[in-house]
PDB file of C-alpha atoms in Angstrom:
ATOM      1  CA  UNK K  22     -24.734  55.341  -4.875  1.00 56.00           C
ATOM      2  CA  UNK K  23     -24.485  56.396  -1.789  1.00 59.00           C
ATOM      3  CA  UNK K  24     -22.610  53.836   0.829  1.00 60.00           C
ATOM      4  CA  UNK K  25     -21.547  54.159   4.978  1.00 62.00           C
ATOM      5  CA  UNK K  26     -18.790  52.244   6.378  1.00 60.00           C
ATOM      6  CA  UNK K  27     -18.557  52.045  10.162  1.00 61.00           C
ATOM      7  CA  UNK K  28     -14.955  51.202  11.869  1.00 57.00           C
ATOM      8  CA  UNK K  29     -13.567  52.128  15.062  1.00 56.00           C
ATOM      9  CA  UNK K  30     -12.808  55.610  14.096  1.00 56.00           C
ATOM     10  CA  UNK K  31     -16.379  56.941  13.660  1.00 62.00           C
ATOM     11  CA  UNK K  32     -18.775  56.739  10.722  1.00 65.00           C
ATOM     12  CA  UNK K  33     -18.538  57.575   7.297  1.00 61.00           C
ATOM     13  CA  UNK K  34     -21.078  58.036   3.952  1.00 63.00           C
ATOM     14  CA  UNK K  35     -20.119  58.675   0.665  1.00 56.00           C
ATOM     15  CA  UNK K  36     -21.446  58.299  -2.990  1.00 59.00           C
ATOM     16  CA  UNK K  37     -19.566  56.049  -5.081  1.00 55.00           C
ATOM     17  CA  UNK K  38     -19.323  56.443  -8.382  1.00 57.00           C
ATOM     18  CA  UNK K  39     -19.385  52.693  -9.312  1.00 60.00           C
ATOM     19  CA  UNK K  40     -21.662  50.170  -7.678  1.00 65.00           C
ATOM     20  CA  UNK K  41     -21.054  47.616  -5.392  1.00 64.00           C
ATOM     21  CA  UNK K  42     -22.366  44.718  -6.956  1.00 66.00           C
ATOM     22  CA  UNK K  43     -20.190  45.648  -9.720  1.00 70.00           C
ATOM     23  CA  UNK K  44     -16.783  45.807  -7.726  1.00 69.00           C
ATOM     24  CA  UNK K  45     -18.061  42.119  -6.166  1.00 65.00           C
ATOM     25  CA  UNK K  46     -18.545  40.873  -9.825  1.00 69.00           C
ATOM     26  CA  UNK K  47     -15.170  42.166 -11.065  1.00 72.00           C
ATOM     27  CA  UNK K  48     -13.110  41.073  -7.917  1.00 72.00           C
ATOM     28  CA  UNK K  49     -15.227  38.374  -6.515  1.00 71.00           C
ATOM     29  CA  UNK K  50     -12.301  35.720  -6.114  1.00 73.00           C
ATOM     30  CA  UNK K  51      -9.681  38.410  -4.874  1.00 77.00           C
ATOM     31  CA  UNK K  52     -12.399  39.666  -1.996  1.00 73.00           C
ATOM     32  CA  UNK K  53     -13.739  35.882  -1.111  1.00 72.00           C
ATOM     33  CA  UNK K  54     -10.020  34.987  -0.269  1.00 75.00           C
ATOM     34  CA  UNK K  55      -9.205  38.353   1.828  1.00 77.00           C
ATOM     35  CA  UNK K  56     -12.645  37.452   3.792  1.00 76.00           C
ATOM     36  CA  UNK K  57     -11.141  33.988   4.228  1.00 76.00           C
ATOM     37  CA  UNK K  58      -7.808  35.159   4.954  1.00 80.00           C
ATOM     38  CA  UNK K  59      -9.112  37.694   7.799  1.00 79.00           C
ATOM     39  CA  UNK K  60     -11.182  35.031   9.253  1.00 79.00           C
ATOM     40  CA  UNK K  61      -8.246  32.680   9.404  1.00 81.00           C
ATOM     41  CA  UNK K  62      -5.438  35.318  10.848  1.00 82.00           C
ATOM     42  CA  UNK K  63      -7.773  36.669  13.431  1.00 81.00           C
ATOM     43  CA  UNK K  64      -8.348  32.162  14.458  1.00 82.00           C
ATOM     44  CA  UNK K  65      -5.022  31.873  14.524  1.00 82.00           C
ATOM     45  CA  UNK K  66      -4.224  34.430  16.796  1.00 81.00           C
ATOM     46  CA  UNK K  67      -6.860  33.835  18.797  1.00 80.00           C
ATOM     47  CA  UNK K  68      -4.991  30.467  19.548  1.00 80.00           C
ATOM     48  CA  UNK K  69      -1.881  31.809  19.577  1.00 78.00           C
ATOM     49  CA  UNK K  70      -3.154  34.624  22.413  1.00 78.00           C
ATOM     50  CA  UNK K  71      -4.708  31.337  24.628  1.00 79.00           C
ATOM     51  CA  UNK K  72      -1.739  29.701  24.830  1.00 79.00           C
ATOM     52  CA  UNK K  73       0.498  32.018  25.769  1.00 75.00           C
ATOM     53  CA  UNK K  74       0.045  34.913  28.004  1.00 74.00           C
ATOM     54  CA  UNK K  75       3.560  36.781  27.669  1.00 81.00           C
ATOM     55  CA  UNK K  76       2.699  36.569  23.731  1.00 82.00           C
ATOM     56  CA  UNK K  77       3.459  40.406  23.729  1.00 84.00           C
ATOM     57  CA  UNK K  78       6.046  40.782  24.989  1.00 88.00           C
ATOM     58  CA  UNK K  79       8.093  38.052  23.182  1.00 90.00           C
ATOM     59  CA  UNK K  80       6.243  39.518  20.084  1.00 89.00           C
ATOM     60  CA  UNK K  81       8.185  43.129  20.783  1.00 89.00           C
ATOM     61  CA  UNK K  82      11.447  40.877  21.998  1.00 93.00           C
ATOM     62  CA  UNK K  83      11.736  39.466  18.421  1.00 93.00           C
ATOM     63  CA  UNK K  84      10.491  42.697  16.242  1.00 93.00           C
ATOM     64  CA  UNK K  85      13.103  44.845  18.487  1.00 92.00           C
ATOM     65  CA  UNK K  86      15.924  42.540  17.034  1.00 93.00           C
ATOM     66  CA  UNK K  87      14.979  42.150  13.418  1.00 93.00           C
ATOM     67  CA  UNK K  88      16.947  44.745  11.779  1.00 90.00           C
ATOM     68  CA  UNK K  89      13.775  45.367   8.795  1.00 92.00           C
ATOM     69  CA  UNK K  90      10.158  44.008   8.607  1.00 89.00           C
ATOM     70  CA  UNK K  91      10.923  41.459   6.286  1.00 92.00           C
ATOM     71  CA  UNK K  92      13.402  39.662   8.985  1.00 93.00           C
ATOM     72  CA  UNK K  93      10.676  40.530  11.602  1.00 94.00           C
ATOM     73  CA  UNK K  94       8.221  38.538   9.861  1.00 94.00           C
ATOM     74  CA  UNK K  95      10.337  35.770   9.583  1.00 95.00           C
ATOM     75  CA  UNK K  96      11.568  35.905  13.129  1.00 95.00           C
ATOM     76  CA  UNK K  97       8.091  35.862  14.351  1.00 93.00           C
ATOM     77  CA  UNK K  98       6.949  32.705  12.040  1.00 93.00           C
ATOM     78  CA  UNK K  99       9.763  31.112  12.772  1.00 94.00           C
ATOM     79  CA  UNK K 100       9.920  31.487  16.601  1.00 92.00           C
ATOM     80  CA  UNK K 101       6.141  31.596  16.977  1.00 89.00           C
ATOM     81  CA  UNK K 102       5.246  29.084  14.351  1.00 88.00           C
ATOM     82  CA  UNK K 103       2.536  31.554  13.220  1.00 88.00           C
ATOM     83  CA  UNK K 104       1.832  31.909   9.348  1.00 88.00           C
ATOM     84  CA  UNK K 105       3.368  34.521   7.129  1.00 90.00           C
ATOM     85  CA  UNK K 106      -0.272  36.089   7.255  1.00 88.00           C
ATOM     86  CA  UNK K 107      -0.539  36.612  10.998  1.00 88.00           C
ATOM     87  CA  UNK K 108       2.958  38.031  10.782  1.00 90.00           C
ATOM     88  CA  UNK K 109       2.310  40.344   8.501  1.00 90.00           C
ATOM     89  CA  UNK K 110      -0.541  41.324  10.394  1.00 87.00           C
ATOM     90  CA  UNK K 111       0.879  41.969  13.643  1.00 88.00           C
ATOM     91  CA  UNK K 112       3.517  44.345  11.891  1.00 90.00           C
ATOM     92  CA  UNK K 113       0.657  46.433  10.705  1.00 88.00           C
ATOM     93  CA  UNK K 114      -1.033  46.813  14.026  1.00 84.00           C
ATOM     94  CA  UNK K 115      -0.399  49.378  16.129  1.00 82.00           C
ATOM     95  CA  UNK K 116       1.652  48.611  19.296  1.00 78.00           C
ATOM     96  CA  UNK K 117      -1.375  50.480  21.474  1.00 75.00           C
ATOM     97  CA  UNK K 118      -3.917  48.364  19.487  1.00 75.00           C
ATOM     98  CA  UNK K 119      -1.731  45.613  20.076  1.00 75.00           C
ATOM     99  CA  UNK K 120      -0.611  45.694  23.544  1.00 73.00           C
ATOM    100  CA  UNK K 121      -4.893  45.799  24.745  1.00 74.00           C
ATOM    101  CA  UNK K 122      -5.604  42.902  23.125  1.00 72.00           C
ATOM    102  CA  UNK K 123      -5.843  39.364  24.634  1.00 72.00           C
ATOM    103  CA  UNK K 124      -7.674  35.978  23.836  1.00 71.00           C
ATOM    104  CA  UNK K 125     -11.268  37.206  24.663  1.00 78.00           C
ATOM    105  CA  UNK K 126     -11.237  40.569  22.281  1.00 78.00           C
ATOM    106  CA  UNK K 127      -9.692  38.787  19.769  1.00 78.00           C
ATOM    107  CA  UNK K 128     -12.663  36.508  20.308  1.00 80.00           C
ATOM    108  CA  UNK K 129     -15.163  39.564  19.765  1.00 82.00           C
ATOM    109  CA  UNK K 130     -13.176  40.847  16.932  1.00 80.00           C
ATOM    110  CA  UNK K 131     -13.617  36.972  15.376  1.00 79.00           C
ATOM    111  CA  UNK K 132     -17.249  36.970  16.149  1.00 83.00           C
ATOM    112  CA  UNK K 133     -17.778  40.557  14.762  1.00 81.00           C
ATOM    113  CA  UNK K 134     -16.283  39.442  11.526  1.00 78.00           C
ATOM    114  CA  UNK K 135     -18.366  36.277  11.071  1.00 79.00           C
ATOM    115  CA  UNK K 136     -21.266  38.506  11.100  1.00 81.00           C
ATOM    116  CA  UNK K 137     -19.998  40.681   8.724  1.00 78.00           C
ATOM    117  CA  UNK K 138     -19.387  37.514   6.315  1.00 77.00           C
ATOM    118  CA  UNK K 139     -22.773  36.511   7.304  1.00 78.00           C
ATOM    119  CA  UNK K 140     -24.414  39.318   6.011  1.00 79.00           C
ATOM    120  CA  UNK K 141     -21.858  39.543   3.027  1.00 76.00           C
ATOM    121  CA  UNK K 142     -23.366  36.530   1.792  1.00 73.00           C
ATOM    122  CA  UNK K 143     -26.686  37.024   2.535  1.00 77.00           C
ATOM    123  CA  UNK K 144     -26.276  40.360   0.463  1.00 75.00           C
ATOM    124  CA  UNK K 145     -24.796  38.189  -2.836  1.00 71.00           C
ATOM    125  CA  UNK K 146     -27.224  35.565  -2.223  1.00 71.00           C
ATOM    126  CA  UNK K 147     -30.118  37.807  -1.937  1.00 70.00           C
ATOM    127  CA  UNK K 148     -28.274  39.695  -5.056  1.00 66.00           C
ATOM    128  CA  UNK K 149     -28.697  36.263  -6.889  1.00 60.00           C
ATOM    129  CA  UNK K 150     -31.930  35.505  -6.739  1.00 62.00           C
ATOM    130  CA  UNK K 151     -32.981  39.153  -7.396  1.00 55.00           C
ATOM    131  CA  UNK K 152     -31.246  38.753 -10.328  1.00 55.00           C
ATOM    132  CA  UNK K 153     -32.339  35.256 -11.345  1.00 56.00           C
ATOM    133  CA  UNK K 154     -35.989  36.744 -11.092  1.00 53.00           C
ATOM    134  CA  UNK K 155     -35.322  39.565 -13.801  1.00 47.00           C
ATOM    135  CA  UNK K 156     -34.110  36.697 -16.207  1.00 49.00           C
TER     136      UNK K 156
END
């Protein structure tokens, strides 16, 4: 099966050697909560951004003084009252990714992934009742 995944970086196809529908039936639950979990970091930041416009640089303040992740993430939940989630998130994003972003791209970057879930679920539900006609 062959499958294209588009991302910042460029385009890529490949065949896979398993389906798709397949991988969605064996880790349905585990992908439905990283869809919801995306959704939800990317809100919360979004609020986050809006409310405060020195948000980066109190974000590099507090990573520059935690001695390893783990106390970064903490620092930053606990000073920015943000959710272990967004933490983590932030200290997986590149500081050039990071530093261009404000309130309105993390809007598009919201609104980009609802339309992605959209047509996640439009794919299962069409996936359904395609299969509820073979029955």
């Amino acid at each position: 099966m062959k499958t294209t995944i588009k991302n910042r970086c460029g385009e890529y196809t490949f065949t896979m050697s398993i389906d798709f529908f397949q991988i969605l039936d064996e880790h349905f639950t585990t992908i439905c909560k990283a869809i919801a979990d995306r959704g939800l970091i990317l809100k919360e930041l979004k609020e986050f951004f809006e409310k405060d416009e020195k948000v980066i640089e109190k974000i590099i303040r507090i990573i520059k003084k935690s001695f390893e992740l783990d106390d970064a993430a903490l620092n930053l939940q606990s000073e920015l009252g943000i959710s272990e989630m967004a933490a983590k998130f932030i200290l997986n994003m590149p500081l050039s990714y990071m530093t261009s972003l404000d309130s309105h791209e993390i809007e598009k970057m919201l609104e980009k992934y609802k339309k992605q879930v959209l047509k996640i679920y439009e794919t299962i539900k069409d996936s359904e009742e395609h299969n509820q006609s073979f029955k």
